[in-house]
PDB file of C-alpha atoms in Angstrom:
ATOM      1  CA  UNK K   1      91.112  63.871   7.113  1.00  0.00           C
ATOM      2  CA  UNK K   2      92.473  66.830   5.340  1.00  0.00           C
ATOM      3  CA  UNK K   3      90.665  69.966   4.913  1.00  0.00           C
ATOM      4  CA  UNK K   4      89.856  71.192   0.980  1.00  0.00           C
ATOM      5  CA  UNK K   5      90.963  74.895   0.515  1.00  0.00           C
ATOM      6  CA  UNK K   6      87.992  76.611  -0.918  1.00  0.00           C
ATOM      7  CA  UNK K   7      89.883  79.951  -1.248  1.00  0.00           C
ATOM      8  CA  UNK K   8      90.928  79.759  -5.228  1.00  0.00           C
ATOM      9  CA  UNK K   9      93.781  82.291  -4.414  1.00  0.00           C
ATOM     10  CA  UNK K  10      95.291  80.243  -1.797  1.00  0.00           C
ATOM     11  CA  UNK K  11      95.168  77.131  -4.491  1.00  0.00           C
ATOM     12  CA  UNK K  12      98.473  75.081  -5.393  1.00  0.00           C
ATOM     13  CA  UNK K  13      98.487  76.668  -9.042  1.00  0.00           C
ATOM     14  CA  UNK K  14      98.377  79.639  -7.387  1.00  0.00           C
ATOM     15  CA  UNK K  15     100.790  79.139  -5.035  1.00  0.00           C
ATOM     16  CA  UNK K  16     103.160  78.072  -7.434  1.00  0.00           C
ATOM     17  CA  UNK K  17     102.971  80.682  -9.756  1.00  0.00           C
ATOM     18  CA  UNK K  18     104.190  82.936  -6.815  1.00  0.00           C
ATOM     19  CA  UNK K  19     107.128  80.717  -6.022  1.00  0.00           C
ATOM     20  CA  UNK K  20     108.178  80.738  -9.758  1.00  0.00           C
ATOM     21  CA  UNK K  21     107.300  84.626 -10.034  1.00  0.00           C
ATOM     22  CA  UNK K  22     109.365  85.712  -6.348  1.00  0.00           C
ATOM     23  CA  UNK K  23     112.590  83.050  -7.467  1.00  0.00           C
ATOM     24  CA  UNK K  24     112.359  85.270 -10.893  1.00  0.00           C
ATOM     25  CA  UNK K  25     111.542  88.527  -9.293  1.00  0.00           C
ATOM     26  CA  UNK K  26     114.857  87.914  -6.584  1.00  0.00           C
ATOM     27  CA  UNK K  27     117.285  86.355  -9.194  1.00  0.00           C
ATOM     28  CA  UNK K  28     117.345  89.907 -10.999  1.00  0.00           C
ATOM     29  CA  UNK K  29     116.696  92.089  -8.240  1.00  0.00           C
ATOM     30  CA  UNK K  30     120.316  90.200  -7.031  1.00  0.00           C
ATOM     31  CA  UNK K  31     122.547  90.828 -10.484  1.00  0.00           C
ATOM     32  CA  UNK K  32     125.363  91.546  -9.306  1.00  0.00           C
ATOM     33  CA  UNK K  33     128.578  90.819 -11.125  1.00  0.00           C
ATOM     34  CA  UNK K  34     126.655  87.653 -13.001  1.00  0.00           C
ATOM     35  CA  UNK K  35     127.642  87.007 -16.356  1.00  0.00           C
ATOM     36  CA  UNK K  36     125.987  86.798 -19.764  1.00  0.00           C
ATOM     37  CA  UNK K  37     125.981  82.900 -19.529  1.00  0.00           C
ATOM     38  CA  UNK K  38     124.791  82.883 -15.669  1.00  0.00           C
ATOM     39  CA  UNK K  39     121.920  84.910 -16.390  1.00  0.00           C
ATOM     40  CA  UNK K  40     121.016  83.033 -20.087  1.00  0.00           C
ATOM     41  CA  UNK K  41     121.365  79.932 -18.029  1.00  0.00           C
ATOM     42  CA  UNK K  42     118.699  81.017 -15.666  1.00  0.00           C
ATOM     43  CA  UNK K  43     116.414  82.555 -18.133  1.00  0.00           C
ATOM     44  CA  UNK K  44     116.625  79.145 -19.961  1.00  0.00           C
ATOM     45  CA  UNK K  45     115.167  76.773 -17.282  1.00  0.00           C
ATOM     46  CA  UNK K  46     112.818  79.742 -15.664  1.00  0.00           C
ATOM     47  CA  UNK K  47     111.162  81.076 -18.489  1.00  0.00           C
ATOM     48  CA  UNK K  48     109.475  77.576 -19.722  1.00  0.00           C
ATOM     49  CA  UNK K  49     108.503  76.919 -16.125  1.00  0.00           C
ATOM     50  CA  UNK K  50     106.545  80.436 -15.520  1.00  0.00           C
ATOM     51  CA  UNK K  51     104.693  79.745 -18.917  1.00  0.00           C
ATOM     52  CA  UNK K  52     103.821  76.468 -17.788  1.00  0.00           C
ATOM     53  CA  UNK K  53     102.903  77.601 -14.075  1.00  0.00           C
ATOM     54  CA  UNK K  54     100.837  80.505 -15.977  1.00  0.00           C
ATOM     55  CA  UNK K  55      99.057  78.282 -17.948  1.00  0.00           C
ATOM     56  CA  UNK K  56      97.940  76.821 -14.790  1.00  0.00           C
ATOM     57  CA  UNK K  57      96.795  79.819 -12.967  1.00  0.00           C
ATOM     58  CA  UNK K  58      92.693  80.030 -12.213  1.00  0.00           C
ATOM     59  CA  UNK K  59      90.563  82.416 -13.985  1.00  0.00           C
ATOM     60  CA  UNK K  60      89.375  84.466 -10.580  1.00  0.00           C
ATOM     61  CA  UNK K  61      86.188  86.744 -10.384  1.00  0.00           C
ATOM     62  CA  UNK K  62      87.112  90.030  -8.891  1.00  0.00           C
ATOM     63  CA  UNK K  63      84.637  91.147  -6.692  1.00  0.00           C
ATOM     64  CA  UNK K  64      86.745  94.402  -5.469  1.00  0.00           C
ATOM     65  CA  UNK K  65      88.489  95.578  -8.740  1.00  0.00           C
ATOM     66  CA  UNK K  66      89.945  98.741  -6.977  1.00  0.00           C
ATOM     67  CA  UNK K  67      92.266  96.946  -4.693  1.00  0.00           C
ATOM     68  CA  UNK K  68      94.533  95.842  -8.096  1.00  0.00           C
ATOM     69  CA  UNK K  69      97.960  97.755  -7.515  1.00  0.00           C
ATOM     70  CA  UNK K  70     101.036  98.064  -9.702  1.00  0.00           C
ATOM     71  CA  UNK K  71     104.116  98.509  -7.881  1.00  0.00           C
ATOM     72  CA  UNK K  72     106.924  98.423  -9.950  1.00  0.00           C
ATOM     73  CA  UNK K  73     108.310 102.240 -10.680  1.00  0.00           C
ATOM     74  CA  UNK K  74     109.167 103.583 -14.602  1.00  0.00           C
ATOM     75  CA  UNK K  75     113.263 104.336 -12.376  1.00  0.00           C
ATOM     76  CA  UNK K  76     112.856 100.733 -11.051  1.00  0.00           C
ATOM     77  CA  UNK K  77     112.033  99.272 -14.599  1.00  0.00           C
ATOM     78  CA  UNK K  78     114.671 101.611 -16.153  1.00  0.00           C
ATOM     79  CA  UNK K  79     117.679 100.042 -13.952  1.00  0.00           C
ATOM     80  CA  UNK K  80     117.056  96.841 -14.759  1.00  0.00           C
ATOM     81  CA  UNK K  81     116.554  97.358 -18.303  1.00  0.00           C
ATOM     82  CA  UNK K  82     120.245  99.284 -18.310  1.00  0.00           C
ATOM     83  CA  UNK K  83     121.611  96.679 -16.363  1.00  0.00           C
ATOM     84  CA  UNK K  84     120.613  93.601 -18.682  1.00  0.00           C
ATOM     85  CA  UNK K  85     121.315  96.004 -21.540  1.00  0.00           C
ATOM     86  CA  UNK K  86     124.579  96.493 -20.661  1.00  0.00           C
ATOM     87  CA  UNK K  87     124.951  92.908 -20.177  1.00  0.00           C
ATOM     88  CA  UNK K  88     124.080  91.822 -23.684  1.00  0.00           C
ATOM     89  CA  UNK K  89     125.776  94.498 -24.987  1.00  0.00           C
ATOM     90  CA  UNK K  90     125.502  93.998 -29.184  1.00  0.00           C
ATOM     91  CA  UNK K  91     123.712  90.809 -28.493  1.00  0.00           C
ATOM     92  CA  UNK K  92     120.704  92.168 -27.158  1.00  0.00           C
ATOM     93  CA  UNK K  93     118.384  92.996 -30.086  1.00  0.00           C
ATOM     94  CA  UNK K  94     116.871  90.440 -32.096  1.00  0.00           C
ATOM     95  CA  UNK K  95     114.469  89.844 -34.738  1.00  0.00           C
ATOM     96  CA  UNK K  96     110.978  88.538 -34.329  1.00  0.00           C
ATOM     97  CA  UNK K  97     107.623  88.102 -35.373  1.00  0.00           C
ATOM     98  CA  UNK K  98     105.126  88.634 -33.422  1.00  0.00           C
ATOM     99  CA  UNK K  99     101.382  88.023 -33.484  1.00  0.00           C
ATOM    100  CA  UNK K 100     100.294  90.954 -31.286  1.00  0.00           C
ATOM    101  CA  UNK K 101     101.110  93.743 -33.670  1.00  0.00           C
ATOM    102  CA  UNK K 102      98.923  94.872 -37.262  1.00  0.00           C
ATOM    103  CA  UNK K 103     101.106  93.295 -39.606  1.00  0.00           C
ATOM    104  CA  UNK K 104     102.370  89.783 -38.103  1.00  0.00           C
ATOM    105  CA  UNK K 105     104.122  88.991 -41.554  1.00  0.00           C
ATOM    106  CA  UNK K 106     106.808  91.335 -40.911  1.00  0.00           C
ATOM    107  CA  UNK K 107     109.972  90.903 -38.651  1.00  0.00           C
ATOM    108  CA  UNK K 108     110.125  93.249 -35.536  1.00  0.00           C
ATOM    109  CA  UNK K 109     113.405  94.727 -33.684  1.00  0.00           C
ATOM    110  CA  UNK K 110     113.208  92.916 -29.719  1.00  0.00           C
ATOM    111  CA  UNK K 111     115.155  92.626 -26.819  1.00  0.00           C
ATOM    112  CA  UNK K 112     116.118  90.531 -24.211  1.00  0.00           C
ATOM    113  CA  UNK K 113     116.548  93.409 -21.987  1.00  0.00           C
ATOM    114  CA  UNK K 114     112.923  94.527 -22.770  1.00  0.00           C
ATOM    115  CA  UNK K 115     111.310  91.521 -22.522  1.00  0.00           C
ATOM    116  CA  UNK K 116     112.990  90.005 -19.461  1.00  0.00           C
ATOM    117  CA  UNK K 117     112.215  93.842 -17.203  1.00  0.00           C
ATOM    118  CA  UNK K 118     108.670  93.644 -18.697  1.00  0.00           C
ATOM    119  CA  UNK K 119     108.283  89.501 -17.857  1.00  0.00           C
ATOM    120  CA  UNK K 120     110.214  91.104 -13.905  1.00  0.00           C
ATOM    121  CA  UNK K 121     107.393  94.287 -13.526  1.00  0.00           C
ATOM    122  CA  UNK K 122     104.330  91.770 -13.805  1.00  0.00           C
ATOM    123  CA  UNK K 123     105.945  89.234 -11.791  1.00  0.00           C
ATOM    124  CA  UNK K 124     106.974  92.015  -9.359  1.00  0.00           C
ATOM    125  CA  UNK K 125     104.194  93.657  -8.931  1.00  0.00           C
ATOM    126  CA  UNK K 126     101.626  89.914  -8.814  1.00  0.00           C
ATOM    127  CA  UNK K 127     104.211  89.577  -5.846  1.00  0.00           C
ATOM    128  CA  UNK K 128     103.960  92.933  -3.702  1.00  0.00           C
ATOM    129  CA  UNK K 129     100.217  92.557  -4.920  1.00  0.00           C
ATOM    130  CA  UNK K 130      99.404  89.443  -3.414  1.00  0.00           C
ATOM    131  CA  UNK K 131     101.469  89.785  -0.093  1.00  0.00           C
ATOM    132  CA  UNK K 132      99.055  92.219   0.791  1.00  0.00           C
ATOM    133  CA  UNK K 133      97.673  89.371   2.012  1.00  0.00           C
ATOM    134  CA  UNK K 134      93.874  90.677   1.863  1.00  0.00           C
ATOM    135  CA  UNK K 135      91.547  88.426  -0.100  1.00  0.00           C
ATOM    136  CA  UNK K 136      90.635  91.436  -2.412  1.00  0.00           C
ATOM    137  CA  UNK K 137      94.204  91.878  -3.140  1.00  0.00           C
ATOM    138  CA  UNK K 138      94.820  88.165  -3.499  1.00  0.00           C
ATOM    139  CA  UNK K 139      92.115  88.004  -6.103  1.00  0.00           C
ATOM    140  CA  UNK K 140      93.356  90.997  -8.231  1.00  0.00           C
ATOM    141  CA  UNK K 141      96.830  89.552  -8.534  1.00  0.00           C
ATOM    142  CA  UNK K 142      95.363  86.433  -9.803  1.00  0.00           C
ATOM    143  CA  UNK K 143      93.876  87.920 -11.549  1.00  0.00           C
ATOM    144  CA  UNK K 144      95.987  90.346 -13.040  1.00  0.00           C
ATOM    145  CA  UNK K 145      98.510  87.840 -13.608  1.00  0.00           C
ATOM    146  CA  UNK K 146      96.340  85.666 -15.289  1.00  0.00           C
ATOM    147  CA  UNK K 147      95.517  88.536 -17.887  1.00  0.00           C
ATOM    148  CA  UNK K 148      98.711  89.710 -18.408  1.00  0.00           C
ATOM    149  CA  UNK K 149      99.795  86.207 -19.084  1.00  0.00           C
ATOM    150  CA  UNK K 150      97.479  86.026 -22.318  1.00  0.00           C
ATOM    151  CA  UNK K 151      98.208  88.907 -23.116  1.00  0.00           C
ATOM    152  CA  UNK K 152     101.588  90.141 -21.710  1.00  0.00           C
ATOM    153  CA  UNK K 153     104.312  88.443 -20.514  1.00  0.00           C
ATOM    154  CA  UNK K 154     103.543  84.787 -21.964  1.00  0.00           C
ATOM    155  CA  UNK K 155     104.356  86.454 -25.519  1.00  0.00           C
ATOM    156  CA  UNK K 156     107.454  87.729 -23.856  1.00  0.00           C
ATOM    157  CA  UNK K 157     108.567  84.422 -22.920  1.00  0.00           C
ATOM    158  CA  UNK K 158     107.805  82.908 -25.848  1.00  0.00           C
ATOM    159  CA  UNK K 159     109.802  85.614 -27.763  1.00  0.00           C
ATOM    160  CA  UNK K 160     112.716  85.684 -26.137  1.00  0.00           C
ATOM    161  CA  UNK K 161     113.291  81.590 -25.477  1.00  0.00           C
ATOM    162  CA  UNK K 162     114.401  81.046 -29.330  1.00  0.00           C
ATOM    163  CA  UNK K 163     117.310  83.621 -28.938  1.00  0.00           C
ATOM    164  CA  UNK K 164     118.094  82.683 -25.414  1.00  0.00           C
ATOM    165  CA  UNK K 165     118.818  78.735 -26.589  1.00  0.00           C
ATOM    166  CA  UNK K 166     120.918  80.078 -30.108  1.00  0.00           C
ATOM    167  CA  UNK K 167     123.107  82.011 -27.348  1.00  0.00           C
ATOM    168  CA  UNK K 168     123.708  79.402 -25.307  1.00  0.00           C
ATOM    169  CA  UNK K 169     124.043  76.040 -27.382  1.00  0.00           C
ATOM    170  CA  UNK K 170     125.183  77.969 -30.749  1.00  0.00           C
ATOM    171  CA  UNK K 171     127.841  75.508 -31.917  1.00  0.00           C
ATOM    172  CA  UNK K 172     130.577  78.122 -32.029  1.00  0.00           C
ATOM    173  CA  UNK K 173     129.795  79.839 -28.628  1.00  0.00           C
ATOM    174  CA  UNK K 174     133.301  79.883 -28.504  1.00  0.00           C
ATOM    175  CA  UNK K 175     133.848  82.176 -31.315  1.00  0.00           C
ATOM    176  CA  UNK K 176     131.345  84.714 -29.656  1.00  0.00           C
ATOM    177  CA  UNK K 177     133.024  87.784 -27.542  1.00  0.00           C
ATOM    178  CA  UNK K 178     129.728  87.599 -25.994  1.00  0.00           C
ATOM    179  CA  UNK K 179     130.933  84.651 -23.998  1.00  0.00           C
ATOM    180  CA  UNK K 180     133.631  85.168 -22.873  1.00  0.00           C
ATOM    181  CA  UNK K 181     133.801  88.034 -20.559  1.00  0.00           C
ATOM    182  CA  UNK K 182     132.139  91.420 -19.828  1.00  0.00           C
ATOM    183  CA  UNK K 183     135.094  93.451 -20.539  1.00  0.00           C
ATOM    184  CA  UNK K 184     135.553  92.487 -24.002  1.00  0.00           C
ATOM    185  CA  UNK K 185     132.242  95.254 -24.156  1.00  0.00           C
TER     186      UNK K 185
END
């Protein structure tokens, strides 16, 4: 007979989403001398996953809204963003459109860099947040991460998916310095 968990942070949705979020959250904490293709490759089968796994995250009510945290520090988001930026190199920067801002009919400057260290700080910090392991914490990151979802990173990985797939499957990847080597930058 097998005891029900009545703790909605301790849930299997929930418990997935931090699996997904911490494999994210240590892939580019652990860059290293990856290439362009490593990392798109990655990106590619993680990204749909964490949509789908934040889809499936529980709305949670908060009863101690003061023990929500952010972790991740403006230096900490600024290395990573210089990292992957220097990665990309001219391939970086893309055009979208995006339903979040006033006019949704015109094209937008993006970046993988940006979106990918803005997708890592909410992942990071739903992390750090919940391994506080207090229930107060627990239900903030669930929270949180639930929120930011809708309204945060979910648009990032939705953004950033279209130009991740042209880089990798374009039919003359071949052609592209991009693909070759980081010292053709």
């Amino acid at each position: 007979m097998s005891k029900e968990i009545t703790d909605i942070t301790l849930k299997k949705p929930v418990l997935e989403m931090l699996t997904v979020a911490n494999e994210y959250c240590y892939y580019f904490e652990h860059l290293g001398k990856k290439t362009h293709t490593e990392i798109l490759e990655f990106v590619s089968r993680i990204g749909p996953l964490l949509y789908l796994k934040g889809s499936l995250v529980p709305d949670v009510e908060v009863e101690n809204p003061e023990a929500n945290e952010r972790f991740v520090t403006p230096e900490e988001w600024e290395n990573l963003f210089y990292s992957l930026r220097e990665t990309f190199g001219k391939y970086d920067e893309f055009w979208i459109i995006d339903p979040q801002y006033i006019n949704e009919n015109e094209p937008l400057k993006a970046s993988l860099s940006e979106n990918l260290t803005d997708i890592y700080q909410d992942m990071k910090d739903f992390v750090l947040l919940y391994q506080r392991n207090t229930y107060a914490a627990r239900q903030n990151a669930v929270k949180e991460i639930r929120k930011l979802y809708a309204t945060h990173w979910g648009y990032r990985i939705t953004n950033i998916m279209a130009k991740v797939h042209h880089l990798l499957y374009e039919e003359d990847t071949d052609t592209l310095p991009f693909m070759h080597t980081l010292d053709t930058f």
